[in-house]
Structures are given as structure tokens and as C-alpha cells.
Amino acid sequence: MADEHEHHHRQDPTFYRSPRDAAAAPPEKLAYVAAFSRPANAPDAMAVVDVDPQSPRYSSVVGFTELPNLGDELHHFGWNACSSALCPGGGHDHGDRRYLIVPGIRSSRLYVLDTKETPEAPKIVKVLGPEELGKRAGYSRPHTVHCGPGGLFISCLGGDGEEGPGGVALLDHNSFDVIGPWEADRGDQYFAYDVWWHINHDVAITSEWGTPSMIENGIVPELLLGRKYGHRLHFWDMKTRTNVQTIDLGDEHQMVLELRPAHNPDKKYGFVGVVVSVEDLSASVWLWHEQDDRWVATKVISIPAEPAPAESLPPLLQGFGAVPPLVTDIALSVDDRSLYVSCWGTGELRQYDVTDPLHPIHTGSVRMGGIVGRVPHPARPDQPLLGGPQMVEVSRDSKRVYFTNSLYGAWDDQFYPEGVGAWMTKLDVGEGGGITVDERFFLEGDAFRGRRPHQIRLQGGDASSDSYCFPP
């Protein structure tokens, strides 16, 4: 039976034993983009974008699967199975990379979309209502989906009928039924956000944002200035599902969000972005790594706020006279050489060389949108853009970077009260570093049929979708 399963997975070209294998595979031709309706007057949808430069439909939406409900606000979706299925001893019964597991962060619903027969028109094959997460796992507000060892990991911001604690729900790889909460002993962990791991070392990491009432109607200034949002990292033993160490980055560092571990499974380090410091409105990126058999976190990137006249700022920021960078997403290339940092407030996407992870080197920058700058896309030089680089995704070969401009409905409205619009673009990565805008690739406005684009997943996997069990 094991041989049969291994043979089956050898036939799936999108499962990779190592980062090197992933990079060498054929490039993506489609991108799946979660698009949500604000203010929920139409169903959310999964948009399918043609990203093949040789295609006559390049840079256009070629498929659009509307969901059956209102008010989901689609968020960070993922695949049912990925390269972690090839880990020794991990079992090989996860099926092919076929289904997208799509969470609604406001509704607590989970959708399962089948991409196999019609990749450009995913079909809804299962819907899990909010009661499924609640009664079986004790959680609500699903945020992020990762295919992993033993099941599908879904981080959730809230408890069932309660503010918290948030945590991780485990779903069956095949039936997609909720198995239960992943944690056996959470210690004092209460806030949740992302979950990732060092799969060969049985170490999981979780980060912190806030509970549903702290985020879903917008940022709460009193809570932010009172340093009440999440500011810690938690490290877990994956075998015992126990919280074994917590690192506090300092309560001035508010909202510790995206986790990006090294893709090389021999390496035990990773990066995490912090949205804002309440001391100076700067944003930062931290490196977690081992030191003397304990986990430590070191600030390796700091990005300052940019002064701006009060009349150019939204009411939330006028008293500060500056635009915070607001690092809301980061992405690590599959070769572990480049880190991309979204500065949603200032409208900048930064590239860093992180071959020495403790000493990143700033190697590239693209400005687009921004609270004050409103920098246009080169394809539309006379059209100021609102919103800024937000969800970022990198191709497996590390040559292409895609990003969209919407963060989260209520937060969009606070920081961009005139609206954020809806747009998606792509950058090309230079051989020796640096990034340039692909002027042929710009989707905007009606392309997303009145929805705002958010999370991107690339056909065949991308830089934040897979874990590898064999080194390059």
C-alpha cells in the first residue's frame, strides 16, 4: 500500500521533495485570488487570473466562482495537500493538490473548492458552517489554512461564542471534517494569528493579532495605544501539541503577524513581521532562531514612519503627523535568499537579501499607492492609486512577485477612507537582486467585479504554501 501511494504522489507534479525541486518545476499559469465584497452586498468570490506571459489572456480574470452566501470576507486560504505529504513517516494518504480550503473570517464558514477538472472554474464541493468549527474545535473566525502533517491546520482568532482563546483547528485531509482543536496544552496563549513550523524538527510557531472584537470593526485606538494587541511568539512541540516557550517582543511592538520559516528543512530560523511600534510608528521584522538550546527573537529590520501634513492623513493618523509603514505581510522566497516586506501604509514593497538572516540587506523597492503618496502603476501613470502593497506571493522559482492592495475591510476604511479600489500587480526579480514592475500585468477596478482582492495562491504551489522535508 505504501508503494502504491508513493507511486501516486510521483505522478502529482506539484509535490516536491525539496525547495530545489519546487524551483525547477514548470512555472505557474494561474493564480487564485480571494475577492471579498465590502460592504457584503454581493457574495465573495474566488477569482482566477491568467499569469502566463505567453497567453493572449495574460493579466486578466479568466474565472470567477461566486460563493453562495453573503458576508464571509474571504481570507488566507490554502491547499488540501502539498509537499509535506512526502515527509518520511508522515503518511501518503492526503490525495493530490486539488482542493482549495477557503475560510470566511467574518462568517466562520469554510468552503472547499475543487480545481481539478476545471482549474479556471473551481467548483464548490463542500461548505462547513460556523457551528462545525465551534462545536468540534471550540473556535471561530478562521484566518489561515496550511496543509501539514496529520491534517489541515486552520488558525482561528476567536473562541466558540467567546472572544477567546483563539487557536488552531485541525481538519481531516480527505473528508475536510473538523477533527478538533490541535493544542493539548496552550499554557497562557490567548491571542492567535498565524501558524507555521519546522517540520523535520517537530517545532510549530504561532503568532498574535487580537480577538474578534479587537479587529473586525477596525483598529481600536485605545487598545493600540494601551498596548493591548498581540506582541508574542509561541513555540510548540508538535508531537505533544504543547506550548514549550513564549517570547515577548515587547508590548510596544503591536500585532505580530506573518510567520515565514526557512524553506530549507535543515535550517531552524524564520522571519515574522510586526505591524507597528506605538513608540514611533515604525514597523519591524524579527528573526527567530536558536541560541543556547532556547529560542530567541532578534529585530533585524526596522522601517521608520514617514512625516506627512495632517491634512493629507486620515482622521486616525492626523494627530501623529506621520504615515506608519504598517508591515502587514512578508514573503520569503523558496531559495531563502530574498525577503519581501509589504508596507501597506506608505505604499512600498521592499526586497531584502537575507542570505545572512541576521543581517538583511535592502536591495530593492517599488512604490505603489500609499496613504499619502498614491503612486500610480506605470501602466496608468495619470491614475493615482489607493491602498498599497498588501498580500504578497512569490513564485517557486523566486523570479516573480505578485501582490494585491486590500488588507481587511474595516481597516481599509480607516486608513483609506476614500476607498482602496481593487488592484493586483506583478514584479520581476533581477538575476542579482532588485525588482521591477511588469507593466503588462495590472488588474484593477471592474476586473474583480466590485470585490476587493486579498490572498493569492499560485497554481502548483508558491513560496508560502508548502513545507519541504528534504534539503536543497
Short mmCIF file of C-alpha atoms in Angstrom, two decimals:
data_model
loop_
_atom_site.label_atom_id
_atom_site.label_comp_id
_atom_site.label_asym_id
_atom_site.label_seq_id
_atom_site.Cartn_x
_atom_site.Cartn_y
_atom_site.Cartn_z
CA MET A 1 0.00 0.00 0.00
CA ALA A 2 2.84 2.41 0.80
CA ASP A 3 4.40 1.76 -2.60
CA GLU A 4 1.06 2.41 -4.25
CA HIS A 5 0.71 5.76 -2.51
CA GLU A 6 4.28 6.77 -3.26
CA HIS A 7 3.74 5.93 -6.92
CA HIS A 8 0.57 8.01 -6.86
CA HIS A 9 2.41 11.03 -5.50
CA ARG A 10 5.21 10.72 -8.00
CA GLN A 11 2.52 11.31 -10.62
CA ASP A 12 1.47 14.59 -8.98
CA PRO A 13 3.90 17.12 -10.47
CA THR A 14 3.12 19.70 -7.80
CA PHE A 15 4.51 17.75 -4.83
CA TYR A 16 8.20 18.48 -4.29
CA ARG A 17 10.67 16.74 -2.04
CA SER A 18 12.94 19.76 -1.70
CA PRO A 19 12.95 23.52 -2.34
CA ARG A 20 15.27 22.87 -5.28
CA ASP A 21 12.72 20.52 -6.86
CA ALA A 22 9.98 23.11 -6.34
CA ALA A 23 12.02 25.83 -8.04
CA ALA A 24 12.84 23.58 -11.01
CA ALA A 25 9.20 22.67 -11.74
CA PRO A 26 7.24 24.40 -14.54
CA PRO A 27 6.11 27.94 -13.67
CA GLU A 28 2.57 28.76 -12.63
CA LYS A 29 0.00 29.64 -15.29
CA LEU A 30 -2.91 30.56 -13.00
CA ALA A 31 -3.29 32.47 -9.76
CA TYR A 32 -6.24 32.04 -7.41
CA VAL A 33 -7.24 35.28 -5.70
CA ALA A 34 -9.74 35.64 -2.86
CA ALA A 35 -12.03 38.57 -3.60
CA PHE A 36 -14.44 39.87 -0.98
CA SER A 37 -17.40 42.22 -1.10
CA ARG A 38 -17.38 45.29 1.10
CA PRO A 39 -19.96 46.02 2.49
CA ALA A 40 -21.16 42.46 1.86
CA ASN A 41 -23.84 43.37 -0.68
CA ALA A 42 -22.71 40.59 -3.02
CA PRO A 43 -21.18 37.16 -2.48
CA ASP A 44 -17.43 36.85 -2.12
CA ALA A 45 -15.67 35.00 -4.92
CA MET A 46 -12.58 33.11 -5.99
CA ALA A 47 -11.08 34.93 -8.98
CA VAL A 48 -8.78 33.01 -11.31
CA VAL A 49 -6.11 35.11 -13.01
CA ASP A 50 -4.08 34.18 -16.10
CA VAL A 51 -0.40 34.68 -15.20
CA ASP A 52 1.14 33.02 -18.28
CA PRO A 53 3.04 35.74 -20.20
CA GLN A 54 2.60 33.76 -23.45
CA SER A 55 -1.17 33.64 -23.11
CA PRO A 56 -3.41 36.08 -25.02
CA ARG A 57 -5.41 36.42 -21.79
CA TYR A 58 -2.38 37.35 -19.68
CA SER A 59 -3.19 39.72 -16.82
CA SER A 60 -6.92 39.11 -16.87
CA VAL A 61 -9.51 37.33 -14.75
CA VAL A 62 -10.42 34.15 -16.62
CA GLY A 63 -12.63 32.55 -13.98
CA PHE A 64 -14.86 33.78 -11.18
CA THR A 65 -16.52 31.39 -8.74
CA GLU A 66 -19.08 33.17 -6.57
CA LEU A 67 -19.87 31.69 -3.17
CA PRO A 68 -23.47 31.06 -2.07
CA ASN A 69 -23.54 33.34 0.99
CA LEU A 70 -23.06 36.99 1.92
CA GLY A 71 -20.68 38.41 4.49
CA ASP A 72 -17.90 35.81 4.54
CA GLU A 73 -14.88 38.12 3.93
CA LEU A 74 -12.56 35.52 2.46
CA HIS A 75 -9.11 35.45 3.94
CA HIS A 76 -5.97 33.29 3.86
CA PHE A 77 -6.85 30.09 2.04
CA GLY A 78 -4.70 27.07 1.28
CA TRP A 79 -4.42 23.69 -0.42
CA ASN A 80 -5.74 20.40 0.89
CA ALA A 81 -2.36 18.72 0.32
CA CYS A 82 1.13 19.84 -0.54
CA SER A 83 4.76 18.77 -0.38
CA SER A 84 4.60 17.89 3.32
CA ALA A 85 2.76 14.73 2.22
CA LEU A 86 6.13 13.37 1.08
CA CYS A 87 7.75 13.56 4.51
CA PRO A 88 9.03 10.19 5.80
CA GLY A 89 6.57 8.72 8.26
CA GLY A 90 4.06 11.43 7.50
CA GLY A 91 1.63 9.20 5.69
CA HIS A 92 0.83 9.41 1.99
CA ASP A 93 -2.95 9.40 2.06
CA HIS A 94 -3.54 13.10 1.55
CA GLY A 95 -4.57 12.95 -2.10
CA ASP A 96 -3.39 15.34 -4.77
CA ARG A 97 -3.10 19.12 -4.62
CA ARG A 98 -6.66 19.59 -5.79
CA TYR A 99 -8.89 21.42 -3.31
CA LEU A 100 -8.71 24.96 -2.01
CA ILE A 101 -9.81 25.34 1.61
CA VAL A 102 -11.18 28.86 1.88
CA PRO A 103 -12.08 30.49 5.23
CA GLY A 104 -14.55 33.32 5.78
CA ILE A 105 -13.06 35.32 8.63
CA ARG A 106 -16.34 37.11 9.44
CA SER A 107 -18.78 34.25 8.93
CA SER A 108 -16.62 31.41 10.33
CA ARG A 109 -17.61 29.33 7.31
CA LEU A 110 -15.15 27.13 5.42
CA TYR A 111 -15.52 26.41 1.71
CA VAL A 112 -13.92 23.56 -0.22
CA LEU A 113 -13.32 24.32 -3.92
CA ASP A 114 -12.30 21.63 -6.41
CA THR A 115 -9.80 22.82 -9.05
CA LYS A 116 -9.02 19.52 -10.77
CA GLU A 117 -11.43 19.19 -13.68
CA THR A 118 -11.79 22.89 -14.43
CA PRO A 119 -8.84 24.81 -12.94
CA GLU A 120 -10.20 28.09 -14.32
CA ALA A 121 -13.62 27.49 -12.76
CA PRO A 122 -13.24 25.93 -9.29
CA LYS A 123 -16.35 24.13 -8.09
CA ILE A 124 -17.75 24.37 -4.59
CA VAL A 125 -17.98 20.81 -3.27
CA LYS A 126 -18.44 21.35 0.46
CA VAL A 127 -19.40 24.11 2.88
CA LEU A 128 -18.75 23.86 6.61
CA GLY A 129 -20.96 26.15 8.65
CA PRO A 130 -19.67 28.10 11.65
CA GLU A 131 -21.15 25.52 14.01
CA GLU A 132 -18.66 22.93 12.73
CA LEU A 133 -15.64 24.87 13.97
CA GLY A 134 -17.50 25.82 17.12
CA LYS A 135 -18.82 22.51 18.33
CA ARG A 136 -15.85 20.36 17.27
CA ALA A 137 -12.87 22.64 17.87
CA GLY A 138 -14.21 25.42 20.10
CA TYR A 139 -13.06 28.13 17.69
CA SER A 140 -14.42 30.83 15.38
CA ARG A 141 -13.11 33.37 12.83
CA PRO A 142 -10.84 31.09 10.75
CA HIS A 143 -7.92 33.06 9.40
CA THR A 144 -5.13 30.99 7.79
CA VAL A 145 -5.02 27.50 6.22
CA HIS A 146 -1.87 25.36 5.94
CA CYS A 147 -1.61 21.79 4.69
CA GLY A 148 0.56 19.96 7.16
CA PRO A 149 1.45 16.75 8.94
CA GLY A 150 -1.58 14.88 10.20
CA GLY A 151 -4.20 17.20 8.81
CA LEU A 152 -5.11 20.70 7.70
CA PHE A 153 -4.13 23.39 10.20
CA ILE A 154 -6.50 26.36 10.42
CA SER A 155 -5.61 29.23 12.71
CA CYS A 156 -8.66 30.89 14.29
CA LEU A 157 -8.90 34.26 16.01
CA GLY A 158 -11.81 33.59 18.36
CA GLY A 159 -13.45 31.04 20.61
CA ASP A 160 -16.87 29.48 20.12
CA GLY A 161 -19.30 32.13 21.33
CA GLU A 162 -16.49 33.77 23.26
CA GLU A 163 -13.72 36.20 22.49
CA GLY A 164 -11.01 33.61 23.05
CA PRO A 165 -8.75 31.93 23.29
CA GLY A 166 -8.04 31.67 19.60
CA GLY A 167 -6.00 28.77 18.35
CA VAL A 168 -5.59 26.09 15.70
CA ALA A 169 -8.31 23.76 14.44
CA LEU A 170 -7.36 20.50 12.76
CA LEU A 171 -9.28 19.24 9.72
CA ASP A 172 -9.13 15.83 8.07
CA HIS A 173 -7.15 15.92 4.80
CA ASN A 174 -9.68 13.83 2.90
CA SER A 175 -13.16 14.41 4.34
CA PHE A 176 -12.43 18.00 5.44
CA ASP A 177 -14.35 17.34 8.64
CA VAL A 178 -13.24 19.25 11.72
CA ILE A 179 -11.30 16.86 13.97
CA GLY A 180 -10.90 19.17 16.94
CA PRO A 181 -8.50 21.67 18.49
CA TRP A 182 -4.86 20.98 17.70
CA GLU A 183 -3.49 22.19 21.05
CA ALA A 184 -3.22 19.83 24.01
CA ASP A 185 -1.64 22.35 26.40
CA ARG A 186 -1.65 26.01 25.31
CA GLY A 187 -0.22 27.48 28.52
CA ASP A 188 -1.18 31.16 28.68
CA GLN A 189 -1.54 31.60 24.92
CA TYR A 190 -4.76 33.56 24.24
CA PHE A 191 -4.33 35.57 21.03
CA ALA A 192 -3.86 33.81 17.70
CA TYR A 193 -2.96 34.71 14.15
CA ASP A 194 -0.60 32.57 12.02
CA VAL A 195 0.78 29.05 12.45
CA TRP A 196 3.85 27.52 10.76
CA TRP A 197 6.55 25.01 11.63
CA HIS A 198 9.98 23.49 11.27
CA ILE A 199 8.53 20.22 10.10
CA ASN A 200 11.62 18.00 10.45
CA HIS A 201 12.21 19.21 13.99
CA ASP A 202 8.62 18.89 15.25
CA VAL A 203 8.51 22.58 16.17
CA ALA A 204 5.46 24.76 15.49
CA ILE A 205 5.27 28.53 15.89
CA THR A 206 2.19 30.71 16.36
CA SER A 207 1.81 34.49 16.39
CA GLU A 208 -0.68 37.02 17.78
CA TRP A 209 -3.12 39.63 16.47
CA GLY A 210 -6.21 40.04 18.67
CA THR A 211 -9.68 38.69 19.39
CA PRO A 212 -12.63 39.31 17.03
CA SER A 213 -13.93 42.43 18.79
CA MET A 214 -10.45 43.95 18.65
CA ILE A 215 -10.20 43.76 14.87
CA GLU A 216 -13.44 43.26 12.98
CA ASN A 217 -14.78 46.82 13.27
CA GLY A 218 -11.37 48.36 12.68
CA ILE A 219 -8.36 49.03 14.83
CA VAL A 220 -9.31 50.33 18.28
CA PRO A 221 -7.02 53.30 19.04
CA GLU A 222 -7.40 52.96 22.81
CA LEU A 223 -6.36 49.33 22.68
CA LEU A 224 -3.43 50.07 20.36
CA LEU A 225 -2.07 52.92 22.48
CA GLY A 226 -2.75 50.84 25.57
CA ARG A 227 -0.54 48.12 24.07
CA LYS A 228 -3.30 45.53 24.22
CA TYR A 229 -2.81 43.79 20.87
CA GLY A 230 -0.65 40.71 20.49
CA HIS A 231 3.13 41.01 20.87
CA ARG A 232 4.35 37.44 21.45
CA LEU A 233 5.57 34.34 19.65
CA HIS A 234 4.76 30.85 20.88
CA PHE A 235 6.82 27.72 20.22
CA TRP A 236 5.20 24.29 20.37
CA ASP A 237 6.25 20.66 20.49
CA MET A 238 4.33 19.22 17.54
CA LYS A 239 4.35 15.68 18.91
CA THR A 240 2.80 16.58 22.25
CA ARG A 241 0.99 19.71 20.94
CA THR A 242 2.33 21.60 23.94
CA ASN A 243 3.38 25.24 24.22
CA VAL A 244 7.00 24.92 25.34
CA GLN A 245 8.26 28.52 25.11
CA THR A 246 6.86 32.02 24.66
CA ILE A 247 8.86 35.06 23.56
CA ASP A 248 7.54 38.55 24.27
CA LEU A 249 8.85 41.04 21.70
CA GLY A 250 7.88 43.92 24.00
CA ASP A 251 4.42 45.41 24.29
CA GLU A 252 5.39 48.45 22.22
CA HIS A 253 5.54 46.07 19.23
CA GLN A 254 1.88 45.66 18.41
CA MET A 255 0.47 42.89 16.20
CA VAL A 256 2.96 40.12 15.49
CA LEU A 257 1.62 38.63 12.30
CA GLU A 258 3.01 36.66 9.33
CA LEU A 259 5.39 33.78 10.04
CA ARG A 260 7.88 32.76 7.35
CA PRO A 261 10.20 29.89 8.33
CA ALA A 262 13.18 28.90 6.21
CA HIS A 263 12.23 26.53 3.39
CA ASN A 264 15.42 24.51 3.84
CA PRO A 265 14.24 21.98 6.45
CA ASP A 266 17.75 21.72 7.92
CA LYS A 267 17.56 25.37 9.00
CA LYS A 268 15.82 26.41 12.20
CA TYR A 269 15.05 30.08 11.76
CA GLY A 270 12.31 32.24 10.35
CA PHE A 271 11.01 35.78 9.99
CA VAL A 272 7.95 37.48 11.46
CA GLY A 273 6.55 40.92 10.71
CA VAL A 274 5.35 43.42 13.32
CA VAL A 275 2.76 45.95 12.14
CA VAL A 276 3.63 48.96 14.28
CA SER A 277 5.55 50.25 17.27
CA VAL A 278 3.47 52.57 19.42
CA GLU A 279 6.64 54.40 20.44
CA ASP A 280 7.47 55.83 16.99
CA LEU A 281 5.04 54.29 14.45
CA SER A 282 7.87 52.27 12.90
CA ALA A 283 7.38 48.71 11.67
CA SER A 284 9.82 45.85 12.04
CA VAL A 285 10.80 42.33 11.02
CA TRP A 286 12.23 39.89 13.54
CA LEU A 287 14.24 36.70 13.17
CA TRP A 288 13.55 33.75 15.43
CA HIS A 289 16.47 31.37 15.85
CA GLU A 290 18.11 29.10 18.40
CA GLN A 291 20.68 30.22 20.92
CA ASP A 292 21.98 28.03 23.74
CA ASP A 293 19.18 25.50 23.15
CA ARG A 294 16.49 28.14 23.54
CA TRP A 295 14.52 30.15 21.01
CA VAL A 296 15.31 33.85 20.77
CA ALA A 297 13.93 36.64 18.59
CA THR A 298 16.13 39.42 17.18
CA LYS A 299 14.92 42.56 15.43
CA VAL A 300 16.71 42.56 12.06
CA ILE A 301 14.75 45.17 10.06
CA SER A 302 13.27 48.47 11.23
CA ILE A 303 11.29 50.71 8.87
CA PRO A 304 10.55 54.25 10.07
CA ALA A 305 7.35 56.21 9.73
CA GLU A 306 7.31 58.98 7.11
CA PRO A 307 6.36 62.56 8.12
CA ALA A 308 3.26 63.93 6.42
CA PRO A 309 1.00 67.00 6.81
CA ALA A 310 -2.07 66.34 8.93
CA GLU A 311 -4.45 67.41 6.15
CA SER A 312 -3.13 64.56 3.96
CA LEU A 313 -3.82 61.93 6.60
CA PRO A 314 -6.96 60.01 7.58
CA PRO A 315 -8.52 61.06 10.92
CA LEU A 316 -6.93 58.08 12.67
CA LEU A 317 -3.41 59.42 11.96
CA GLN A 318 -3.81 63.21 11.91
CA GLY A 319 -2.61 63.64 15.47
CA PHE A 320 0.67 61.87 14.68
CA GLY A 321 1.74 63.85 11.62
CA ALA A 322 3.25 60.77 10.01
CA VAL A 323 2.41 57.71 7.93
CA PRO A 324 3.31 54.40 9.57
CA PRO A 325 4.71 51.78 7.18
CA LEU A 326 2.27 49.16 8.54
CA VAL A 327 4.04 45.92 7.67
CA THR A 328 1.04 43.68 7.05
CA ASP A 329 2.63 40.84 5.07
CA ILE A 330 6.05 39.37 4.35
CA ALA A 331 7.16 36.61 1.98
CA LEU A 332 10.36 34.56 1.90
CA SER A 333 11.49 33.22 -1.48
CA VAL A 334 11.77 29.43 -1.79
CA ASP A 335 15.55 29.68 -2.14
CA ASP A 336 15.62 31.55 1.21
CA ARG A 337 17.60 34.37 -0.37
CA SER A 338 15.05 37.19 -0.58
CA LEU A 339 12.51 38.57 1.86
CA TYR A 340 9.69 40.78 0.61
CA VAL A 341 8.06 43.23 3.02
CA SER A 342 4.72 44.93 2.35
CA CYS A 343 4.49 48.45 3.76
CA TRP A 344 0.78 48.96 3.23
CA GLY A 345 0.64 52.41 4.81
CA THR A 346 3.47 54.06 2.89
CA GLY A 347 2.74 52.14 -0.32
CA GLU A 348 6.07 50.37 -0.66
CA LEU A 349 7.16 46.80 -1.32
CA ARG A 350 10.71 46.20 -0.12
CA GLN A 351 13.15 43.46 -1.09
CA TYR A 352 15.92 42.31 1.25
CA ASP A 353 18.81 39.93 0.69
CA VAL A 354 18.60 37.57 3.67
CA THR A 355 21.29 35.06 2.76
CA ASP A 356 22.71 36.14 6.12
CA PRO A 357 19.40 36.17 8.00
CA LEU A 358 20.74 38.11 10.96
CA HIS A 359 21.92 40.91 8.67
CA PRO A 360 19.40 41.64 5.89
CA ILE A 361 20.50 43.99 3.09
CA HIS A 362 17.91 46.27 1.46
CA THR A 363 18.24 45.51 -2.27
CA GLY A 364 15.07 46.76 -3.92
CA SER A 365 11.95 48.86 -3.56
CA VAL A 366 8.80 49.61 -5.54
CA ARG A 367 6.30 52.33 -4.60
CA MET A 368 2.65 51.98 -5.50
CA GLY A 369 -0.36 53.54 -3.82
CA GLY A 370 0.10 54.69 -0.24
CA ILE A 371 -1.93 56.78 2.18
CA VAL A 372 -0.18 59.98 1.08
CA GLY A 373 1.88 59.07 -2.00
CA ARG A 374 -0.89 57.46 -4.08
CA VAL A 375 1.79 56.44 -6.56
CA PRO A 376 0.30 55.23 -9.86
CA HIS A 377 1.11 51.99 -11.65
CA PRO A 378 3.43 52.60 -14.64
CA ALA A 379 0.71 51.26 -16.94
CA ARG A 380 -1.62 54.06 -15.74
CA PRO A 381 0.76 56.94 -14.94
CA ASP A 382 -2.03 59.51 -14.62
CA GLN A 383 -4.16 57.43 -12.24
CA PRO A 384 -3.36 57.82 -8.52
CA LEU A 385 -3.74 54.56 -6.62
CA LEU A 386 -5.23 54.00 -3.21
CA GLY A 387 -4.40 51.08 -0.99
CA GLY A 388 -0.86 49.75 -1.11
CA PRO A 389 1.16 46.56 -1.43
CA GLN A 390 -0.53 44.14 0.94
CA MET A 391 -0.81 40.39 0.34
CA VAL A 392 2.39 39.33 -1.40
CA GLU A 393 3.22 35.99 -3.00
CA VAL A 394 6.41 34.73 -4.66
CA SER A 395 6.73 32.12 -7.39
CA ARG A 396 8.53 28.86 -6.59
CA ASP A 397 11.48 29.79 -8.82
CA SER A 398 11.79 33.13 -6.95
CA LYS A 399 11.55 35.12 -10.19
CA ARG A 400 8.08 36.69 -9.85
CA VAL A 401 6.35 38.58 -7.06
CA TYR A 402 2.60 39.20 -7.06
CA PHE A 403 0.65 41.46 -4.71
CA THR A 404 -2.81 42.86 -4.07
CA ASN A 405 -3.90 46.02 -2.27
CA SER A 406 -6.64 45.28 0.31
CA LEU A 407 -5.91 44.40 3.92
CA TYR A 408 -9.21 43.83 5.75
CA GLY A 409 -12.49 45.61 5.08
CA ALA A 410 -12.85 47.66 8.24
CA TRP A 411 -9.14 48.53 8.33
CA ASP A 412 -9.19 49.55 4.64
CA ASP A 413 -11.92 52.03 5.51
CA GLN A 414 -9.98 53.53 8.42
CA PHE A 415 -6.65 54.03 6.71
CA TYR A 416 -8.02 54.74 3.23
CA PRO A 417 -11.38 56.44 3.93
CA GLU A 418 -11.72 57.48 0.27
CA GLY A 419 -11.65 53.80 -0.67
CA VAL A 420 -8.87 51.40 -1.63
CA GLY A 421 -10.18 50.40 -5.01
CA ALA A 422 -9.18 46.94 -6.21
CA TRP A 423 -5.93 46.08 -7.93
CA MET A 424 -3.29 43.40 -8.40
CA THR A 425 0.13 43.62 -9.99
CA LYS A 426 3.39 41.73 -10.52
CA LEU A 427 7.10 42.40 -10.19
CA ASP A 428 10.01 40.73 -11.94
CA VAL A 429 13.09 39.84 -9.90
CA GLY A 430 16.54 40.66 -11.27
CA GLU A 431 19.20 37.95 -11.50
CA GLY A 432 21.41 39.72 -8.96
CA GLY A 433 18.59 41.20 -6.91
CA GLY A 434 16.34 44.19 -7.42
CA ILE A 435 12.71 44.31 -8.53
CA THR A 436 10.94 45.98 -11.45
CA VAL A 437 7.27 46.39 -12.27
CA ASP A 438 5.83 44.26 -15.07
CA GLU A 439 3.97 46.96 -16.96
CA ARG A 440 1.89 44.35 -18.77
CA PHE A 441 0.40 43.00 -15.57
CA PHE A 442 -2.12 45.24 -13.85
CA LEU A 443 -5.66 44.23 -12.93
CA GLU A 444 -7.91 46.88 -11.48
CA GLY A 445 -11.44 48.12 -10.94
CA ASP A 446 -14.03 46.04 -12.73
CA ALA A 447 -11.65 43.10 -13.16
CA PHE A 448 -12.76 41.87 -9.73
CA ARG A 449 -16.44 42.77 -10.27
CA GLY A 450 -16.74 45.15 -7.37
CA ARG A 451 -14.82 42.96 -4.89
CA ARG A 452 -11.52 43.69 -3.17
CA PRO A 453 -8.66 41.25 -3.87
CA HIS A 454 -6.76 39.76 -0.96
CA GLN A 455 -4.88 36.45 -0.64
CA ILE A 456 -3.10 34.95 -3.70
CA ARG A 457 -2.32 31.27 -4.27
CA LEU A 458 -0.33 30.15 -7.30
CA GLN A 459 -1.17 27.03 -9.28
CA GLY A 460 1.21 24.23 -8.28
CA GLY A 461 2.29 25.90 -5.06
CA ASP A 462 4.14 29.05 -4.09
CA ALA A 463 6.55 30.42 -1.52
CA SER A 464 4.11 30.32 1.40
CA SER A 465 2.07 27.19 0.60
CA ASP A 466 4.43 24.24 1.12
CA SER A 467 6.78 22.63 3.63
CA TYR A 468 9.68 20.52 2.41
CA CYS A 469 11.26 17.60 4.22
CA PHE A 470 14.47 17.26 2.21
CA PRO A 471 17.18 19.91 1.91
CA PRO A 472 18.13 21.51 -1.44
#
